[in-house]
CSV table of C-alpha atoms in Angstrom, one decimal:
chain,number,residue,atom,x,y,z
A,1,UNK,CA,-30.4,-20.6,-27.4
A,2,UNK,CA,-26.9,-20.7,-28.7
A,3,UNK,CA,-27.9,-19.4,-32.1
A,4,UNK,CA,-29.2,-16.2,-30.6
A,5,UNK,CA,-25.7,-15.0,-29.6
A,6,UNK,CA,-23.4,-13.8,-32.1
A,7,UNK,CA,-20.3,-11.6,-32.1
A,8,UNK,CA,-19.1,-8.6,-34.0
A,9,UNK,CA,-15.5,-7.7,-34.1
A,10,UNK,CA,-14.1,-4.2,-34.4
A,11,UNK,CA,-10.5,-3.2,-34.8
A,12,UNK,CA,-8.5,-0.2,-34.2
A,13,UNK,CA,-4.7,0.6,-34.3
A,14,UNK,CA,-2.8,1.3,-31.1
A,15,UNK,CA,-0.2,4.0,-32.1
A,16,UNK,CA,0.7,7.6,-31.0
A,17,UNK,CA,-2.7,8.8,-32.3
A,18,UNK,CA,-4.8,6.3,-30.4
A,19,UNK,CA,-8.0,7.6,-28.7
A,20,UNK,CA,-10.1,5.0,-26.8
A,21,UNK,CA,-13.5,4.2,-28.3
A,22,UNK,CA,-16.6,4.9,-26.3
A,23,UNK,CA,-17.0,1.2,-25.5
A,24,UNK,CA,-13.3,0.7,-24.3
A,25,UNK,CA,-13.0,0.2,-20.5
A,26,UNK,CA,-10.9,3.2,-19.4
A,27,UNK,CA,-9.1,1.1,-16.9
A,28,UNK,CA,-7.6,-0.9,-19.7
A,29,UNK,CA,-3.9,-0.9,-20.0
A,30,UNK,CA,-3.7,0.8,-23.5
A,31,UNK,CA,-6.7,3.0,-22.8
A,32,UNK,CA,-5.4,4.4,-19.5
A,33,UNK,CA,-2.3,5.5,-21.1
A,34,UNK,CA,-4.1,7.6,-23.7
A,35,UNK,CA,-5.6,9.9,-21.2
A,36,UNK,CA,-4.5,13.3,-19.9
A,37,UNK,CA,-2.0,15.9,-21.0
A,38,UNK,CA,0.8,13.5,-21.5
A,39,UNK,CA,-1.1,11.1,-23.6
A,40,UNK,CA,1.0,11.5,-26.6
A,41,UNK,CA,4.3,11.2,-24.8
A,42,UNK,CA,2.9,8.1,-23.0
A,43,UNK,CA,2.0,6.3,-26.2
A,44,UNK,CA,5.3,7.2,-27.9
A,45,UNK,CA,7.4,6.0,-24.9
A,46,UNK,CA,5.3,2.8,-24.5
A,47,UNK,CA,5.6,1.8,-28.2
A,48,UNK,CA,9.4,2.5,-27.9
A,49,UNK,CA,9.9,0.4,-24.9
A,50,UNK,CA,8.0,-2.6,-26.8
A,51,UNK,CA,10.2,-2.2,-29.9
A,52,UNK,CA,13.4,-2.2,-27.8
A,53,UNK,CA,12.4,-5.2,-25.7
A,54,UNK,CA,11.4,-7.0,-28.8
A,55,UNK,CA,14.8,-6.5,-30.5
A,56,UNK,CA,16.5,-7.3,-27.3
A,57,UNK,CA,14.9,-10.7,-27.2
A,58,UNK,CA,15.1,-11.3,-31.2
A,59,UNK,CA,18.8,-10.6,-31.2
A,60,UNK,CA,19.9,-13.2,-33.8
A,61,UNK,CA,20.7,-11.7,-37.3
A,62,UNK,CA,19.9,-8.4,-35.5
A,63,UNK,CA,23.4,-6.7,-34.7
A,64,UNK,CA,22.1,-3.2,-34.4
A,65,UNK,CA,19.1,-4.1,-32.3
A,66,UNK,CA,16.8,-2.4,-34.8
A,67,UNK,CA,15.3,-4.9,-37.2
A,68,UNK,CA,12.0,-5.3,-35.8
A,69,UNK,CA,9.0,-3.1,-34.6
A,70,UNK,CA,5.7,-4.3,-33.3
A,71,UNK,CA,2.2,-2.9,-34.3
A,72,UNK,CA,-0.6,-3.4,-32.1
A,73,UNK,CA,-4.3,-3.9,-33.0
A,74,UNK,CA,-7.1,-3.5,-30.4
A,75,UNK,CA,-9.7,-6.0,-31.1
A,76,UNK,CA,-13.2,-5.1,-29.6
A,77,UNK,CA,-15.8,-7.7,-29.3
A,78,UNK,CA,-19.4,-7.1,-28.9
A,79,UNK,CA,-22.0,-10.0,-28.2
A,80,UNK,CA,-25.2,-9.5,-30.0
A,81,UNK,CA,-28.1,-10.4,-27.7
A,82,UNK,CA,-31.4,-12.0,-28.8
A,83,UNK,CA,-30.7,-11.2,-32.5
A,84,UNK,CA,-32.5,-7.9,-32.2
A,85,UNK,CA,-29.8,-5.6,-32.6
A,86,UNK,CA,-28.8,-5.1,-28.8
A,87,UNK,CA,-25.2,-5.8,-28.1
A,88,UNK,CA,-22.8,-5.3,-25.2
A,89,UNK,CA,-18.8,-5.0,-25.5
A,90,UNK,CA,-17.8,-8.2,-23.6
A,91,UNK,CA,-14.2,-8.7,-24.7
A,92,UNK,CA,-11.3,-6.5,-25.7
A,93,UNK,CA,-7.9,-8.0,-26.8
A,94,UNK,CA,-4.8,-6.9,-28.6
A,95,UNK,CA,-3.4,-8.5,-31.7
A,96,UNK,CA,0.2,-8.1,-32.4
A,97,UNK,CA,2.0,-7.8,-35.8
A,98,UNK,CA,5.7,-8.1,-36.3
A,99,UNK,CA,7.4,-5.8,-38.8
A,100,UNK,CA,10.7,-7.2,-40.1
A,101,UNK,CA,12.4,-4.0,-41.6
A,102,UNK,CA,15.2,-6.3,-43.1
A,103,UNK,CA,13.0,-8.5,-45.3
A,104,UNK,CA,10.0,-6.0,-45.5
A,105,UNK,CA,7.5,-8.6,-44.1
A,106,UNK,CA,4.8,-8.0,-41.7
A,107,UNK,CA,4.2,-11.1,-39.7
A,108,UNK,CA,1.2,-12.1,-37.7
A,109,UNK,CA,1.8,-12.3,-34.1
A,110,UNK,CA,-0.4,-13.6,-31.0
A,111,UNK,CA,-4.0,-12.5,-30.4
A,112,UNK,CA,-5.0,-12.3,-26.9
A,113,UNK,CA,-2.0,-10.5,-24.8
A,114,UNK,CA,-4.0,-7.9,-22.9
A,115,UNK,CA,-7.5,-8.9,-21.7
A,116,UNK,CA,-10.2,-6.6,-21.0
A,117,UNK,CA,-13.7,-7.4,-19.9
A,118,UNK,CA,-16.6,-5.5,-18.5
A,119,UNK,CA,-18.0,-8.9,-17.2
A,120,UNK,CA,-14.8,-9.5,-15.1
A,121,UNK,CA,-15.2,-5.9,-13.5
A,122,UNK,CA,-18.6,-7.0,-12.4
A,123,UNK,CA,-17.7,-10.5,-11.0
A,124,UNK,CA,-14.5,-9.0,-9.0
A,125,UNK,CA,-15.6,-5.4,-8.1
A,126,UNK,CA,-19.3,-5.9,-7.6
A,127,UNK,CA,-20.5,-9.4,-7.2
A,128,UNK,CA,-17.3,-10.8,-5.2
A,129,UNK,CA,-17.3,-7.5,-3.2
A,130,UNK,CA,-20.9,-7.9,-2.1
A,131,UNK,CA,-20.6,-11.6,-1.4
A,132,UNK,CA,-17.7,-11.2,1.2
A,133,UNK,CA,-19.0,-7.9,2.8
A,134,UNK,CA,-19.0,-8.3,6.6
A,135,UNK,CA,-17.7,-11.9,6.2
A,136,UNK,CA,-15.0,-13.2,8.6
A,137,UNK,CA,-13.6,-15.6,5.9
A,138,UNK,CA,-13.0,-14.9,2.1
A,139,UNK,CA,-15.1,-17.1,-0.3
A,140,UNK,CA,-16.4,-16.9,-3.8
A,141,UNK,CA,-20.2,-17.0,-4.7
A,142,UNK,CA,-21.6,-20.3,-6.3
A,143,UNK,CA,-20.9,-20.4,-10.0
A,144,UNK,CA,-18.4,-17.6,-9.7
A,145,UNK,CA,-16.8,-16.9,-13.2
A,146,UNK,CA,-19.1,-19.5,-15.0
A,147,UNK,CA,-21.0,-17.0,-17.1
A,148,UNK,CA,-17.7,-15.0,-18.2
A,149,UNK,CA,-16.0,-18.2,-18.9
A,150,UNK,CA,-18.7,-19.7,-21.1
A,151,UNK,CA,-19.0,-16.3,-23.0
A,152,UNK,CA,-15.2,-16.4,-23.7
A,153,UNK,CA,-15.1,-20.0,-24.7
A,154,UNK,CA,-18.1,-19.6,-27.0
A,155,UNK,CA,-16.4,-16.7,-28.6
A,156,UNK,CA,-13.0,-18.6,-29.2
A,157,UNK,CA,-15.1,-21.3,-30.7
A,158,UNK,CA,-17.3,-19.1,-32.9
A,159,UNK,CA,-17.0,-18.3,-36.9
A,160,UNK,CA,-16.2,-14.8,-35.9
A,161,UNK,CA,-12.9,-16.0,-34.2
A,162,UNK,CA,-12.1,-18.7,-36.7
A,163,UNK,CA,-12.8,-16.2,-39.6
A,164,UNK,CA,-10.1,-13.7,-38.1
A,165,UNK,CA,-7.6,-15.6,-36.2
A,166,UNK,CA,-5.7,-18.8,-37.1
A,167,UNK,CA,-4.5,-19.8,-33.6
A,168,UNK,CA,-5.9,-19.7,-30.0
A,169,UNK,CA,-5.3,-16.8,-27.9
A,170,UNK,CA,-2.6,-16.3,-25.2
A,171,UNK,CA,-3.3,-13.9,-22.3
A,172,UNK,CA,-0.4,-12.5,-20.6
A,173,UNK,CA,-0.7,-11.1,-17.0
A,174,UNK,CA,1.2,-10.3,-13.7
A,175,UNK,CA,1.8,-13.0,-11.3
A,176,UNK,CA,-0.3,-12.8,-8.0
A,177,UNK,CA,1.2,-11.1,-5.0
A,178,UNK,CA,-0.6,-13.5,-2.7
A,179,UNK,CA,1.3,-16.6,-3.9
A,180,UNK,CA,4.8,-17.7,-3.8
A,181,UNK,CA,6.5,-18.9,-6.9
A,182,UNK,CA,9.7,-21.1,-7.2
A,183,UNK,CA,12.0,-22.0,-10.0
A,184,UNK,CA,11.9,-25.3,-11.8
A,185,UNK,CA,14.8,-26.8,-13.9
A,186,UNK,CA,13.1,-26.0,-17.2
A,187,UNK,CA,14.3,-23.2,-19.3
A,188,UNK,CA,12.9,-22.1,-22.7
A,189,UNK,CA,15.1,-20.2,-25.3
A,190,UNK,CA,12.6,-17.1,-25.4
A,191,UNK,CA,10.2,-17.6,-22.5
A,192,UNK,CA,13.1,-18.1,-20.0
A,193,UNK,CA,13.2,-19.9,-16.7
A,194,UNK,CA,10.0,-21.5,-15.8
A,195,UNK,CA,8.4,-21.1,-12.2
A,196,UNK,CA,5.5,-22.8,-10.4
A,197,UNK,CA,3.4,-21.7,-7.7
A,198,UNK,CA,2.3,-23.0,-4.3
A,199,UNK,CA,-1.3,-23.2,-5.2
A,200,UNK,CA,-3.7,-21.6,-7.8
A,201,UNK,CA,-4.6,-18.0,-7.6
A,202,UNK,CA,-8.0,-16.8,-7.9
A,203,UNK,CA,-7.3,-15.4,-11.1
A,204,UNK,CA,-5.9,-19.1,-12.3
A,205,UNK,CA,-9.4,-20.3,-11.4
A,206,UNK,CA,-11.3,-17.7,-13.2
A,207,UNK,CA,-9.1,-18.2,-16.3
A,208,UNK,CA,-9.6,-21.8,-16.1
A,209,UNK,CA,-13.4,-21.5,-16.3
A,210,UNK,CA,-12.5,-19.6,-19.7
A,211,UNK,CA,-10.7,-22.9,-20.8
A,212,UNK,CA,-7.3,-21.5,-20.2
A,213,UNK,CA,-4.3,-23.1,-18.3
A,214,UNK,CA,-1.5,-21.2,-16.8
A,215,UNK,CA,2.4,-21.4,-16.9
A,216,UNK,CA,4.8,-18.9,-15.5
A,217,UNK,CA,8.1,-17.9,-17.1
A,218,UNK,CA,10.6,-15.3,-16.5
A,219,UNK,CA,12.4,-14.1,-20.0
A,220,UNK,CA,16.0,-13.3,-20.1
A,221,UNK,CA,16.8,-10.0,-18.5
A,222,UNK,CA,13.4,-9.7,-16.7
A,223,UNK,CA,13.2,-9.4,-13.0
A,224,UNK,CA,9.8,-11.3,-12.4
A,225,UNK,CA,8.0,-14.2,-14.0
A,226,UNK,CA,4.9,-13.4,-16.2
A,227,UNK,CA,1.8,-15.5,-16.1
A,228,UNK,CA,0.7,-17.1,-19.5
A,229,UNK,CA,-2.9,-18.3,-20.1
A,230,UNK,CA,-3.4,-20.4,-23.1
A,231,UNK,CA,-5.2,-23.5,-24.4
A,232,UNK,CA,-3.1,-25.9,-26.2
A,233,UNK,CA,0.8,-26.2,-26.1
A,234,UNK,CA,2.4,-22.9,-25.3
A,235,UNK,CA,5.9,-24.0,-26.1
A,236,UNK,CA,5.0,-25.7,-29.4
A,237,UNK,CA,2.0,-23.9,-30.8
A,238,UNK,CA,3.7,-20.5,-31.3
A,239,UNK,CA,6.9,-19.4,-33.1
A,240,UNK,CA,9.7,-17.5,-31.2
A,241,UNK,CA,8.8,-14.3,-32.8
A,242,UNK,CA,5.1,-14.7,-31.9
A,243,UNK,CA,6.1,-15.2,-28.2
A,244,UNK,CA,8.5,-12.4,-28.3
A,245,UNK,CA,5.8,-10.0,-29.5
A,246,UNK,CA,3.8,-11.0,-26.4
A,247,UNK,CA,6.4,-10.6,-23.9
A,248,UNK,CA,7.7,-7.3,-25.1
A,249,UNK,CA,4.2,-5.8,-25.2
A,250,UNK,CA,3.1,-7.2,-21.9
A,251,UNK,CA,6.2,-6.9,-20.0
A,252,UNK,CA,6.2,-3.2,-21.1
A,253,UNK,CA,2.6,-2.7,-19.7
A,254,UNK,CA,3.7,-4.5,-16.3
A,255,UNK,CA,6.6,-2.2,-16.0
A,256,UNK,CA,4.4,0.8,-16.2
A,257,UNK,CA,1.5,-0.5,-14.1
A,258,UNK,CA,3.4,-2.7,-11.5
A,259,UNK,CA,7.0,-1.3,-11.3
A,260,UNK,CA,7.2,-2.7,-7.8
A,261,UNK,CA,7.4,-6.2,-9.5
A,262,UNK,CA,8.3,-5.8,-13.1
A,263,UNK,CA,10.7,-2.8,-12.7
A,264,UNK,CA,12.4,-3.9,-9.4
A,265,UNK,CA,16.1,-3.3,-9.0
A,266,UNK,CA,16.8,-7.0,-8.4
A,267,UNK,CA,15.5,-10.2,-10.1
A,268,UNK,CA,13.3,-12.8,-8.5
A,269,UNK,CA,15.4,-15.7,-7.1
A,270,UNK,CA,14.8,-19.4,-6.6
A,271,UNK,CA,11.6,-18.7,-4.3
A,272,UNK,CA,9.7,-15.5,-5.0
A,273,UNK,CA,6.8,-13.7,-3.5
A,274,UNK,CA,5.6,-10.6,-5.6
A,275,UNK,CA,4.9,-7.6,-3.6
A,276,UNK,CA,3.4,-4.2,-4.4
A,277,UNK,CA,4.8,-2.9,-1.1
A,278,UNK,CA,8.4,-3.2,-1.7
A,279,UNK,CA,10.4,0.0,-2.5
A,280,UNK,CA,13.5,-1.0,-4.3
A,281,UNK,CA,12.2,-0.3,-7.8
A,282,UNK,CA,12.4,2.3,-10.6
A,283,UNK,CA,9.8,4.1,-12.3
A,284,UNK,CA,9.3,4.5,-16.1
A,285,UNK,CA,8.7,8.1,-17.4
A,286,UNK,CA,5.1,7.0,-18.3
A,287,UNK,CA,2.6,8.6,-15.9
A,288,UNK,CA,-0.3,6.3,-14.4
A,289,UNK,CA,-2.8,6.8,-11.7
A,290,UNK,CA,-3.2,3.3,-10.2
A,291,UNK,CA,-5.7,4.6,-7.4
A,292,UNK,CA,-8.1,6.1,-10.0
A,293,UNK,CA,-8.0,2.8,-12.1
A,294,UNK,CA,-9.3,0.8,-9.0
A,295,UNK,CA,-12.1,3.2,-8.5
A,296,UNK,CA,-13.0,3.0,-12.3
A,297,UNK,CA,-13.0,-0.6,-12.1
A,298,UNK,CA,-16.1,-0.4,-9.5
A,299,UNK,CA,-18.0,2.1,-11.7
A,300,UNK,CA,-17.5,-0.3,-14.8
A,301,UNK,CA,-18.7,-3.2,-12.8
A,302,UNK,CA,-21.9,-1.4,-12.0
A,303,UNK,CA,-22.2,-0.3,-15.4
A,304,UNK,CA,-22.2,-3.9,-16.5
A,305,UNK,CA,-24.7,-4.9,-13.8
A,306,UNK,CA,-27.2,-2.2,-14.9
A,307,UNK,CA,-26.6,-2.5,-18.7
A,308,UNK,CA,-26.0,-6.4,-19.1
A,309,UNK,CA,-26.4,-8.6,-16.2
A,310,UNK,CA,-29.8,-7.3,-14.8
A,311,UNK,CA,-31.6,-6.6,-18.3
A,312,UNK,CA,-30.7,-10.1,-19.5
A,313,UNK,CA,-30.1,-12.1,-16.4
A,314,UNK,CA,-32.7,-14.8,-17.2
A,315,UNK,CA,-31.5,-15.2,-20.7
A,316,UNK,CA,-27.8,-15.1,-19.6
A,317,UNK,CA,-28.4,-17.8,-16.9
A,318,UNK,CA,-30.3,-20.1,-19.2
A,319,UNK,CA,-27.8,-19.9,-22.0
A,320,UNK,CA,-24.9,-20.3,-19.7
A,321,UNK,CA,-26.5,-23.5,-18.0
A,322,UNK,CA,-27.3,-25.1,-21.4
A,323,UNK,CA,-23.8,-24.0,-22.7
A,324,UNK,CA,-21.9,-25.8,-19.8
A,325,UNK,CA,-24.2,-29.0,-20.2
């Protein structure tokens, strides 16, 4: 059964001229920015924010704060089903590249960063919603996230991944607004102060099924911790510049999409519970419609149900059960 599933990778550059492909989820961070009459201004300002943050963190031998720039490559992953040419866009991630203008080097960064998945839209916006409709107590369906997790693990262990990337992915997300985080005594020179949480979030459990564990760090001059999902040793497996490329990219996206948390006017303290309802924050100059994004997630989840889950349900269930075994 496993031999019937293969992956095709496509890449596109995320720059000021970026236009989303037909298979890109339009709720994806970078795709959402490239819409509407302000698209080019949005893209320009976003890329400038990323470069500025990178240079602020990579401050050594960088007296003018302009030594580096970050290039972003969108990696779109299609899963080929049954070997008959049918495919479905299962994963979209970002690959960072670091340009050192002093040495004229182009340095590979981290793959992962932003994580986009139609199947995750289905799980959270369709399956989970239907499961909890008219229920007094929240719960998750049996085997929730198993298929998605197995697809991701299978991709990371595939020849397609190994042929293109030399290190495991790191995904960087917002912390959960439902949990409380507290500072530990650990501090990393780049990742910053480490936080821990009172209990795992639903996202943590979902990403754990993808083979990823979570740690939470608040980099210097940040105002809230970021959630890093990885497989291996986050602190030892990646260089400082690689980690900075992820921080600068994903913190920029979070400042745009969750300014209440990541562009707040005061930093997280010893104990911290993120809130999208607090009002003491600043807006970026980049326009974004969060309500529209939530509505589109439901539409995309239904698209996945109609075009992937239902047509291939028997094949997918058998494959996932065999893969887990």
